[in-house]
Amino acid sequence: MAQVQRMSRLMVKTLRDDPADAETLNHKLLVRAGYVRRSSAGIWSWLPLGKKVLENITRVVREEMDAIGGQEVLLPALLPKEAYDASGRYEEYGDLLFRLKDRKGADYLLGPTHEEIFTQIVKDQCTSYKDLPVILYQIQTKYRDEARPRAGVLRGREFQMKDSYSFDTTDEGLTESYALHRDAYIRIFERLGLDHRIVSAVSGAMGGSASEEFLAPAPAGEDTFVDCPACEYAANTEAVTFRATPADASHPAVEELDTPDTPTIETLAAHLGVPASATLKNLLVKVDGEIVAVGVPGDREVDLGKLGEHLAPAVVELVTAEDFVDRPDLVRGYVGPQGLEKVRYIADPRIAPGTAWVTGANKPDTHAKNVVCGRDFEVDDYLDVVVVRDGDPCPKCGTGLKLDRAIEIGHIFQLGRKFADAFQLDVLGQNGKPVRVTMGSYGIGVSRAVAALAEQTADDKGLCWPREIAPADVHVVAAGKALQTELAIEVAEKLSAAGLRVLVDERPGVSPGVKFTDAELIGVPQILVAGRRAAEGVVELKDRRTGEREELTVSEAIARLSA
Amino acid sequence: MAQVQRMSRLMVKTLRDDPADAETLNHKLLVRAGYVRRSSAGIWSWLPLGKKVLENITRVVREEMDAIGGQEVLLPALLPKEAYDASGRYEEYGDLLFRLKDRKGADYLLGPTHEEIFTQIVKDQCTSYKDLPVILYQIQTKYRDEARPRAGVLRGREFQMKDSYSFDTTDEGLTESYALHRDAYIRIFERLGLDHRIVSAVSGAMGGSASEEFLAPAPAGEDTFVDCPACEYAANTEAVTFRATPADASHPAVEELDTPDTPTIETLAAHLGVPASATLKNLLVKVDGEIVAVGVPGDREVDLGKLGEHLAPAVVELVTAEDFVDRPDLVRGYVGPQGLEKVRYIADPRIAPGTAWVTGANKPDTHAKNVVCGRDFEVDDYLDVVVVRDGDPCPKCGTGLKLDRAIEIGHIFQLGRKFADAFQLDVLGQNGKPVRVTMGSYGIGVSRAVAALAEQTADDKGLCWPREIAPADVHVVAAGKALQTELAIEVAEKLSAAGLRVLVDERPGVSPGVKFTDAELIGVPQILVAGRRAAEGVVELKDRRTGEREELTVSEAIARLSA
């Protein structure tokens, strides 16, 4: 039986005003309600109420990870550089990594995620196919030196995360471990009461193939995703694909146009009297040092992040004036794909075979029209690299997509053999020969889930937790003098004896108004008030979310709350 | 109901041989039984079995901390330098601190202990005497860059610790918070099954007054403590005191002796034909730059660590030849306290008033005898600074003390106002005036407790955990073929349904001998074997500690184990 928490003893100082630096709802409310306090930029202290919420989420995550056969471990946060050299991520992470030296000058880092170390552990512990599959997880502190930590505990530099890793000998095994995690994550977020979408994701620097994100829609979210109003399609904007149908029309021959003073698509379109979407814009970039052209319709923007993700691990950079020395074939501002034989040409799927475009003529002050894809130029690679827009067609059903903001609360990856290759992780197969292991990597942001829940459930009065996650089941308020205080404590003890987690506000010298405001701000789902009719043994039960109130006798209230 | 853990699925690889670098029992066994693996020097990964033990200890600590009204929080491990500048510990900690910079070049450290940050939190959260007393605790990862990490998880550089802090407005309040912790610690160590002693301690760099250590006697321990075989006295060797009774005898006048070629106490004692204990040795040191003489009997050694602790925060250094320039009063090798007026004289309590000594005569090649304390010289300060020896008298009852080795598993301090002064931590007192807060600081090494338990409970077969701490309540072994395996799994499921935590060894193709050896190495307290008489439904229950065996029917075994 948990002890009754008395507000007079609990270290919680609520604030009437939003902290000056807070922009998001969760940041404002978690600070005002005394759940967290900022230690330094992006680094937070979890006070008693916040720690309870964190612990409740941890418990749910642990139970569901155990249920799929996950084995809990605890790996260090302070990790030797060597492991991350082997995977190449010591450099790849750049400034995102906290790096340090020990007293002997040896290099260490604070773990941002643990693929390397888990791979080493499994290499040490598992030698035969009989030892696999295995799912390992930990709930642990992670570190990322974010350039712009923001939104309270949403994007911190030190944060709590559940990370797990699956190890299988076959692709089918990986698919199964991935499916187990996907199902466990759905159960976890349902139990947490988090509204969420599962979206396709580009796996990025992690490498690997299949990858999905769990997104909690919220205005404070840093991720943009698309949702199809007509079918079940949802995706990270970076993963949205476009399916063009090849055009079969016949077009006149290429014609060159004198286009002075048209340095931008806007000026060109205006000069020619065509829509920007009829022009073909060719962006030059360097991919691992080699110049590459990227073609997109003139009304669209290239998403350089998306391009980088597609081409990783190759490094994508913008070109500079120096890159044009000795390249008379590249006429800046007037590049067209036709006759651009020495340059690899990547294009958006909208540049479909048979479509005709106005584009650069590879001569100063000159453009060309009727430049037809497949006739006048070839595309080396089609990649989805444009910035997605509200109303873009759904790749599944064609309906206009809706753009929304969300918080990424989970991510599941099929890593494949990237890390196993880096560490030569083999086990003895059934046939006596070594088998390379295939891996999955799965994460839930535990402290971030607190922020996401706060964002989704709070209202204008304050926080409003789902019961399993709330710091208490019921918040008893003594609204009055000695009589009310006595009754409140008595009811609190009885509720606690019935197995409920109880917070009681028996602070002497604090007005009922302040107590009500604090109760609503703190957001325990049920508020029980010992007030006006305390002498008769009648209390008022208030639902924090709906505001519904009901007068009940003490025993009715206990029966209702323990039901 | 916890799931049955199957050895065939559990990531545990036992080793027959001790790791090459292991010197202590806990290091050997925790590695061999697959509880932990070394990540880098002094930094460990906790594998599934180890994590369970760690979690069990954490649960006990948490329950007992909650029972004394402790409020759990979680503070960052990555801390800004500024807070530790305010207390002076950023420098004081020296190489023990892991220091790093973030991407903007700001200085951070990895928290070795959190007095500064808790003081800041309370300054932010508590404004009135009504908000106190408060006890805050966390169970969290700590970092110390030990010069010589050793003994497995016993002295790590990254480790788990419960640290708590009490805040009171009065000295009586601090005494009470301290007593609450002392009692909670006794209950915790009793529940963990850790044999321990509570000893007086010098509080050292933490400052403050009353301080006690909880020591778990073990040969691998790094601490030496004294235990009185006759009374309840026990103390850290650094805290042992000596009570001398002033001697009242009359002595002849001081007499100078020609003592050439007597550079050491041994040569002097031999030359004069007296025991070394009759001579007075005077060690010169510098305290904050000033030369000070420390007198101890010739047969004793000065414990410079102890001296440093007594004089902290003053810095104690050894003298060098340069310090004797312009000091003709100090004749190296022939210093005596008589007539040494310009030098502060610190002495061991054995140099009691009325005692007579052979000591230096402050002239080259000359000593003096019948030099009487209180007649021929005065002692400025008595301090216990000699290295304690087996057989030294108990300060309480005079019986010869016993020296033993132990592991420090807990430490409780009355810090007083040191940190409150550094951070100006005041609250409004009952009289409307600010009151400076007084603090206590209390720690339990959670990962270290695992090592201490392993050291105290293991035998020549392996680990041997107390039930509450063990990774399972019972270890079921299938010793045979399909019939035994089927019975073992059936019994395991029934035991689990009865609420027990069960590990079942149903590994196919593993011999009964290997399974028995592994079971004894892993150290679950009860081993249940489905073997020879499986067909009759008879199993063998073996007590891991005593080795006692008993044949029982399955239902008898379940009844016995769930009792």
mmCIF file of C-alpha atoms in Angstrom, chain B residues 235-469:
data_model
loop_
_atom_site.group_PDB
_atom_site.id
_atom_site.type_symbol
_atom_site.label_atom_id
_atom_site.label_comp_id
_atom_site.label_asym_id
_atom_site.label_seq_id
_atom_site.Cartn_x
_atom_site.Cartn_y
_atom_site.Cartn_z
ATOM 1 C CA ALA B 235 35.304 2.880 13.794
ATOM 2 C CA ASN B 236 36.916 3.758 10.537
ATOM 3 C CA THR B 237 40.658 3.672 11.259
ATOM 4 C CA GLU B 238 40.768 7.351 10.401
ATOM 5 C CA ALA B 239 38.311 8.068 13.184
ATOM 6 C CA VAL B 240 39.888 5.993 15.971
ATOM 7 C CA THR B 241 40.736 8.081 18.988
ATOM 8 C CA PHE B 242 43.175 7.416 21.790
ATOM 9 C CA ARG B 243 42.471 8.472 25.339
ATOM 10 C CA ALA B 244 45.685 8.908 27.343
ATOM 11 C CA THR B 245 45.677 9.539 31.069
ATOM 12 C CA PRO B 246 48.049 12.322 32.144
ATOM 13 C CA ALA B 247 51.114 10.846 33.873
ATOM 14 C CA ASP B 248 51.859 12.296 37.257
ATOM 15 C CA ALA B 249 55.368 10.939 37.859
ATOM 16 C CA SER B 250 58.277 13.284 38.600
ATOM 17 C CA HIS B 251 61.145 13.136 36.157
ATOM 18 C CA PRO B 252 64.806 14.216 36.356
ATOM 19 C CA ALA B 253 65.838 17.342 34.481
ATOM 20 C CA VAL B 254 66.427 17.333 30.730
ATOM 21 C CA GLU B 255 69.801 15.893 29.820
ATOM 22 C CA GLU B 256 71.524 16.267 26.464
ATOM 23 C CA LEU B 257 73.108 13.200 24.856
ATOM 24 C CA ASP B 258 75.773 12.984 22.197
ATOM 25 C CA THR B 259 74.182 10.770 19.546
ATOM 26 C CA PRO B 260 76.276 10.689 16.378
ATOM 27 C CA ASP B 261 75.235 8.384 13.508
ATOM 28 C CA THR B 262 71.653 7.974 14.678
ATOM 29 C CA PRO B 263 69.676 9.210 11.659
ATOM 30 C CA THR B 264 66.677 6.938 12.327
ATOM 31 C CA ILE B 265 64.546 6.028 15.325
ATOM 32 C CA GLU B 266 65.882 2.455 15.089
ATOM 33 C CA THR B 267 69.533 3.515 15.249
ATOM 34 C CA LEU B 268 68.762 5.971 18.065
ATOM 35 C CA ALA B 269 66.853 3.409 20.131
ATOM 36 C CA ALA B 270 69.619 0.827 19.624
ATOM 37 C CA HIS B 271 72.330 3.387 20.497
ATOM 38 C CA LEU B 272 70.570 4.363 23.744
ATOM 39 C CA GLY B 273 69.233 0.928 24.581
ATOM 40 C CA VAL B 274 65.620 2.143 24.914
ATOM 41 C CA PRO B 275 62.494 0.923 23.079
ATOM 42 C CA ALA B 276 61.423 2.984 20.066
ATOM 43 C CA SER B 277 58.200 3.727 21.936
ATOM 44 C CA ALA B 278 60.184 5.737 24.488
ATOM 45 C CA THR B 279 61.338 8.168 21.823
ATOM 46 C CA LEU B 280 59.407 11.148 20.460
ATOM 47 C CA LYS B 281 59.490 11.552 16.676
ATOM 48 C CA ASN B 282 58.742 15.024 15.293
ATOM 49 C CA LEU B 283 57.616 15.230 11.711
ATOM 50 C CA LEU B 284 57.715 18.623 10.015
ATOM 51 C CA VAL B 285 54.971 19.452 7.535
ATOM 52 C CA LYS B 286 53.622 22.589 5.911
ATOM 53 C CA VAL B 287 50.032 23.541 6.673
ATOM 54 C CA ASP B 288 48.854 26.201 4.233
ATOM 55 C CA GLY B 289 52.551 27.049 3.755
ATOM 56 C CA GLU B 290 53.430 27.391 7.488
ATOM 57 C CA ILE B 291 55.816 24.859 9.047
ATOM 58 C CA VAL B 292 54.178 22.771 11.761
ATOM 59 C CA ALA B 293 55.705 19.940 13.837
ATOM 60 C CA VAL B 294 53.759 16.755 14.517
ATOM 61 C CA GLY B 295 54.899 14.631 17.476
ATOM 62 C CA VAL B 296 54.206 10.911 17.749
ATOM 63 C CA PRO B 297 55.869 8.062 19.666
ATOM 64 C CA GLY B 298 58.924 6.730 17.777
ATOM 65 C CA ASP B 299 57.298 3.382 17.065
ATOM 66 C CA ARG B 300 54.261 4.901 15.342
ATOM 67 C CA GLU B 301 53.679 6.285 11.887
ATOM 68 C CA VAL B 302 51.869 9.511 11.068
ATOM 69 C CA ASP B 303 48.854 8.912 8.829
ATOM 70 C CA LEU B 304 49.118 11.898 6.508
ATOM 71 C CA GLY B 305 45.631 11.254 5.164
ATOM 72 C CA LYS B 306 44.227 11.464 8.686
ATOM 73 C CA LEU B 307 46.230 14.611 9.373
ATOM 74 C CA GLY B 308 44.888 16.144 6.168
ATOM 75 C CA GLU B 309 41.306 15.265 7.126
ATOM 76 C CA HIS B 310 41.733 16.865 10.564
ATOM 77 C CA LEU B 311 43.180 20.075 9.167
ATOM 78 C CA ALA B 312 40.991 20.396 6.050
ATOM 79 C CA PRO B 313 40.330 22.680 4.268
ATOM 80 C CA ALA B 314 43.956 23.675 5.049
ATOM 81 C CA VAL B 315 46.400 22.007 2.635
ATOM 82 C CA VAL B 316 49.050 19.739 4.204
ATOM 83 C CA GLU B 317 52.355 19.207 2.343
ATOM 84 C CA LEU B 318 55.688 17.631 3.206
ATOM 85 C CA VAL B 319 58.596 19.997 3.803
ATOM 86 C CA THR B 320 61.459 20.300 1.322
ATOM 87 C CA ALA B 321 65.086 21.436 1.765
ATOM 88 C CA GLU B 322 64.102 24.965 0.651
ATOM 89 C CA ASP B 323 61.823 25.367 3.632
ATOM 90 C CA PHE B 324 64.894 25.264 5.972
ATOM 91 C CA VAL B 325 66.589 28.274 4.426
ATOM 92 C CA ASP B 326 66.540 31.054 7.101
ATOM 93 C CA ARG B 327 65.300 28.582 9.747
ATOM 94 C CA PRO B 328 68.376 27.807 11.900
ATOM 95 C CA ASP B 329 65.975 26.875 14.725
ATOM 96 C CA LEU B 330 64.963 23.739 12.767
ATOM 97 C CA VAL B 331 67.787 21.164 12.770
ATOM 98 C CA ARG B 332 66.698 18.386 10.436
ATOM 99 C CA GLY B 333 66.754 14.970 12.099
ATOM 100 C CA TYR B 334 67.235 16.507 15.550
ATOM 101 C CA VAL B 335 64.027 18.460 16.116
ATOM 102 C CA GLY B 336 62.591 18.450 19.627
ATOM 103 C CA PRO B 337 59.501 20.310 20.883
ATOM 104 C CA GLN B 338 61.350 21.931 23.800
ATOM 105 C CA GLY B 339 62.274 25.502 22.961
ATOM 106 C CA LEU B 340 60.598 25.279 19.554
ATOM 107 C CA GLU B 341 58.639 28.420 20.175
ATOM 108 C CA LYS B 342 58.096 29.648 16.644
ATOM 109 C CA VAL B 343 56.503 26.436 15.454
ATOM 110 C CA ARG B 344 52.955 25.181 16.077
ATOM 111 C CA TYR B 345 53.158 21.786 17.774
ATOM 112 C CA ILE B 346 50.555 19.117 17.089
ATOM 113 C CA ALA B 347 50.844 15.829 18.991
ATOM 114 C CA ASP B 348 49.281 12.428 19.274
ATOM 115 C CA PRO B 349 47.299 11.992 22.535
ATOM 116 C CA ARG B 350 49.946 9.446 23.599
ATOM 117 C CA ILE B 351 52.213 12.465 24.214
ATOM 118 C CA ALA B 352 50.190 13.137 27.363
ATOM 119 C CA PRO B 353 51.034 15.779 29.965
ATOM 120 C CA GLY B 354 53.559 14.367 32.427
ATOM 121 C CA THR B 355 55.068 11.808 30.022
ATOM 122 C CA ALA B 356 58.853 11.900 29.466
ATOM 123 C CA TRP B 357 60.604 11.318 26.132
ATOM 124 C CA VAL B 358 63.877 10.949 24.353
ATOM 125 C CA THR B 359 63.769 13.422 21.481
ATOM 126 C CA GLY B 360 65.908 15.733 19.346
ATOM 127 C CA ALA B 361 67.854 18.503 21.124
ATOM 128 C CA ASN B 362 67.614 20.968 18.200
ATOM 129 C CA LYS B 363 71.407 20.641 17.713
ATOM 130 C CA PRO B 364 73.204 18.453 15.183
ATOM 131 C CA ASP B 365 74.092 14.935 16.405
ATOM 132 C CA THR B 366 72.435 15.599 19.737
ATOM 133 C CA HIS B 367 69.308 14.226 21.442
ATOM 134 C CA ALA B 368 67.801 14.973 24.845
ATOM 135 C CA LYS B 369 66.245 12.681 27.453
ATOM 136 C CA ASN B 370 63.724 13.350 30.249
ATOM 137 C CA VAL B 371 61.911 15.835 28.024
ATOM 138 C CA VAL B 372 58.584 16.113 29.823
ATOM 139 C CA CYS B 373 55.347 17.171 28.221
ATOM 140 C CA GLY B 374 53.827 20.137 30.038
ATOM 141 C CA ARG B 375 57.095 20.891 31.864
ATOM 142 C CA ASP B 376 59.590 21.244 29.011
ATOM 143 C CA PHE B 377 57.181 21.824 26.117
ATOM 144 C CA GLU B 378 53.534 22.545 25.414
ATOM 145 C CA VAL B 379 51.278 20.863 22.868
ATOM 146 C CA ASP B 380 49.209 23.326 20.816
ATOM 147 C CA ASP B 381 46.732 20.743 19.488
ATOM 148 C CA TYR B 382 46.135 17.089 20.218
ATOM 149 C CA LEU B 383 45.050 15.167 17.120
ATOM 150 C CA ASP B 384 44.686 11.450 16.444
ATOM 151 C CA VAL B 385 47.078 11.133 13.551
ATOM 152 C CA VAL B 386 48.930 7.852 14.014
ATOM 153 C CA VAL B 387 48.314 4.824 11.861
ATOM 154 C CA VAL B 388 46.075 2.528 13.904
ATOM 155 C CA ARG B 389 47.472 -0.923 14.720
ATOM 156 C CA ASP B 390 45.940 -4.211 15.639
ATOM 157 C CA GLY B 391 45.804 -4.333 19.440
ATOM 158 C CA ASP B 392 45.600 -0.565 20.018
ATOM 159 C CA PRO B 393 43.350 0.080 23.020
ATOM 160 C CA CYS B 394 39.632 0.601 22.503
ATOM 161 C CA PRO B 395 38.846 4.241 23.398
ATOM 162 C CA LYS B 396 35.680 3.064 25.163
ATOM 163 C CA CYS B 397 36.806 0.043 27.178
ATOM 164 C CA GLY B 398 40.553 -0.275 26.674
ATOM 165 C CA THR B 399 40.454 -3.775 25.167
ATOM 166 C CA GLY B 400 42.834 -4.421 22.267
ATOM 167 C CA LEU B 401 41.111 -3.498 18.991
ATOM 168 C CA LYS B 402 40.888 -5.812 15.991
ATOM 169 C CA LEU B 403 41.702 -4.469 12.512
ATOM 170 C CA ASP B 404 39.477 -5.717 9.683
ATOM 171 C CA ARG B 405 38.837 -4.994 6.006
ATOM 172 C CA ALA B 406 35.421 -3.935 4.783
ATOM 173 C CA ILE B 407 33.471 -2.475 1.898
ATOM 174 C CA GLU B 408 31.852 0.897 2.512
ATOM 175 C CA ILE B 409 28.215 0.378 1.511
ATOM 176 C CA GLY B 410 26.655 3.445 3.050
ATOM 177 C CA HIS B 411 27.629 6.794 4.482
ATOM 178 C CA ILE B 412 25.602 9.303 6.456
ATOM 179 C CA PHE B 413 26.767 12.861 7.119
ATOM 180 C CA GLN B 414 25.566 15.830 9.048
ATOM 181 C CA LEU B 415 26.794 18.430 6.595
ATOM 182 C CA GLY B 416 25.487 21.357 8.542
ATOM 183 C CA ARG B 417 25.458 24.705 6.776
ATOM 184 C CA LYS B 418 28.474 24.391 4.462
ATOM 185 C CA PHE B 419 26.472 24.160 1.235
ATOM 186 C CA ALA B 420 23.646 26.352 2.508
ATOM 187 C CA ASP B 421 26.288 29.052 3.142
ATOM 188 C CA ALA B 422 27.766 28.623 -0.343
ATOM 189 C CA PHE B 423 24.341 29.085 -1.948
ATOM 190 C CA GLN B 424 22.761 31.397 0.664
ATOM 191 C CA LEU B 425 19.995 28.908 1.252
ATOM 192 C CA ASP B 426 17.638 30.625 3.686
ATOM 193 C CA VAL B 427 13.950 30.212 4.345
ATOM 194 C CA LEU B 428 11.620 32.522 6.176
ATOM 195 C CA GLY B 429 11.540 31.495 9.830
ATOM 196 C CA GLN B 430 8.590 31.392 12.189
ATOM 197 C CA ASN B 431 9.565 34.818 13.502
ATOM 198 C CA GLY B 432 9.543 36.331 10.020
ATOM 199 C CA LYS B 433 13.337 36.458 9.768
ATOM 200 C CA PRO B 434 15.455 34.411 7.358
ATOM 201 C CA VAL B 435 16.871 31.161 8.770
ATOM 202 C CA ARG B 436 19.898 29.469 7.245
ATOM 203 C CA VAL B 437 19.068 25.848 6.386
ATOM 204 C CA THR B 438 21.093 22.907 7.725
ATOM 205 C CA MET B 439 21.682 19.820 5.606
ATOM 206 C CA GLY B 440 22.451 16.145 5.763
ATOM 207 C CA SER B 441 23.809 14.014 2.950
ATOM 208 C CA TYR B 442 23.353 10.247 2.781
ATOM 209 C CA GLY B 443 24.519 7.671 0.263
ATOM 210 C CA ILE B 444 24.160 3.993 -0.521
ATOM 211 C CA GLY B 445 26.237 2.412 -3.262
ATOM 212 C CA VAL B 446 23.638 0.337 -5.080
ATOM 213 C CA SER B 447 25.934 -1.364 -7.597
ATOM 214 C CA ARG B 448 28.565 -1.654 -4.887
ATOM 215 C CA ALA B 449 26.017 -3.467 -2.678
ATOM 216 C CA VAL B 450 25.825 -6.152 -5.386
ATOM 217 C CA ALA B 451 29.589 -6.636 -5.078
ATOM 218 C CA ALA B 452 29.446 -6.622 -1.274
ATOM 219 C CA LEU B 453 26.635 -9.206 -1.231
ATOM 220 C CA ALA B 454 28.550 -11.393 -3.663
ATOM 221 C CA GLU B 455 31.669 -11.154 -1.509
ATOM 222 C CA GLN B 456 29.832 -12.000 1.705
ATOM 223 C CA THR B 457 27.556 -14.771 0.483
ATOM 224 C CA ALA B 458 29.470 -16.640 -2.249
ATOM 225 C CA ASP B 459 31.112 -19.994 -1.622
ATOM 226 C CA ASP B 460 33.484 -22.173 -3.630
ATOM 227 C CA LYS B 461 30.685 -23.237 -5.990
ATOM 228 C CA GLY B 462 29.604 -19.745 -6.933
ATOM 229 C CA LEU B 463 27.208 -16.979 -6.000
ATOM 230 C CA CYS B 464 24.624 -17.545 -3.311
ATOM 231 C CA TRP B 465 22.058 -14.756 -3.003
ATOM 232 C CA PRO B 466 19.608 -13.991 -0.216
ATOM 233 C CA ARG B 467 16.121 -14.689 -1.587
ATOM 234 C CA GLU B 468 14.842 -11.098 -1.768
ATOM 235 C CA ILE B 469 17.858 -10.081 -3.861
#
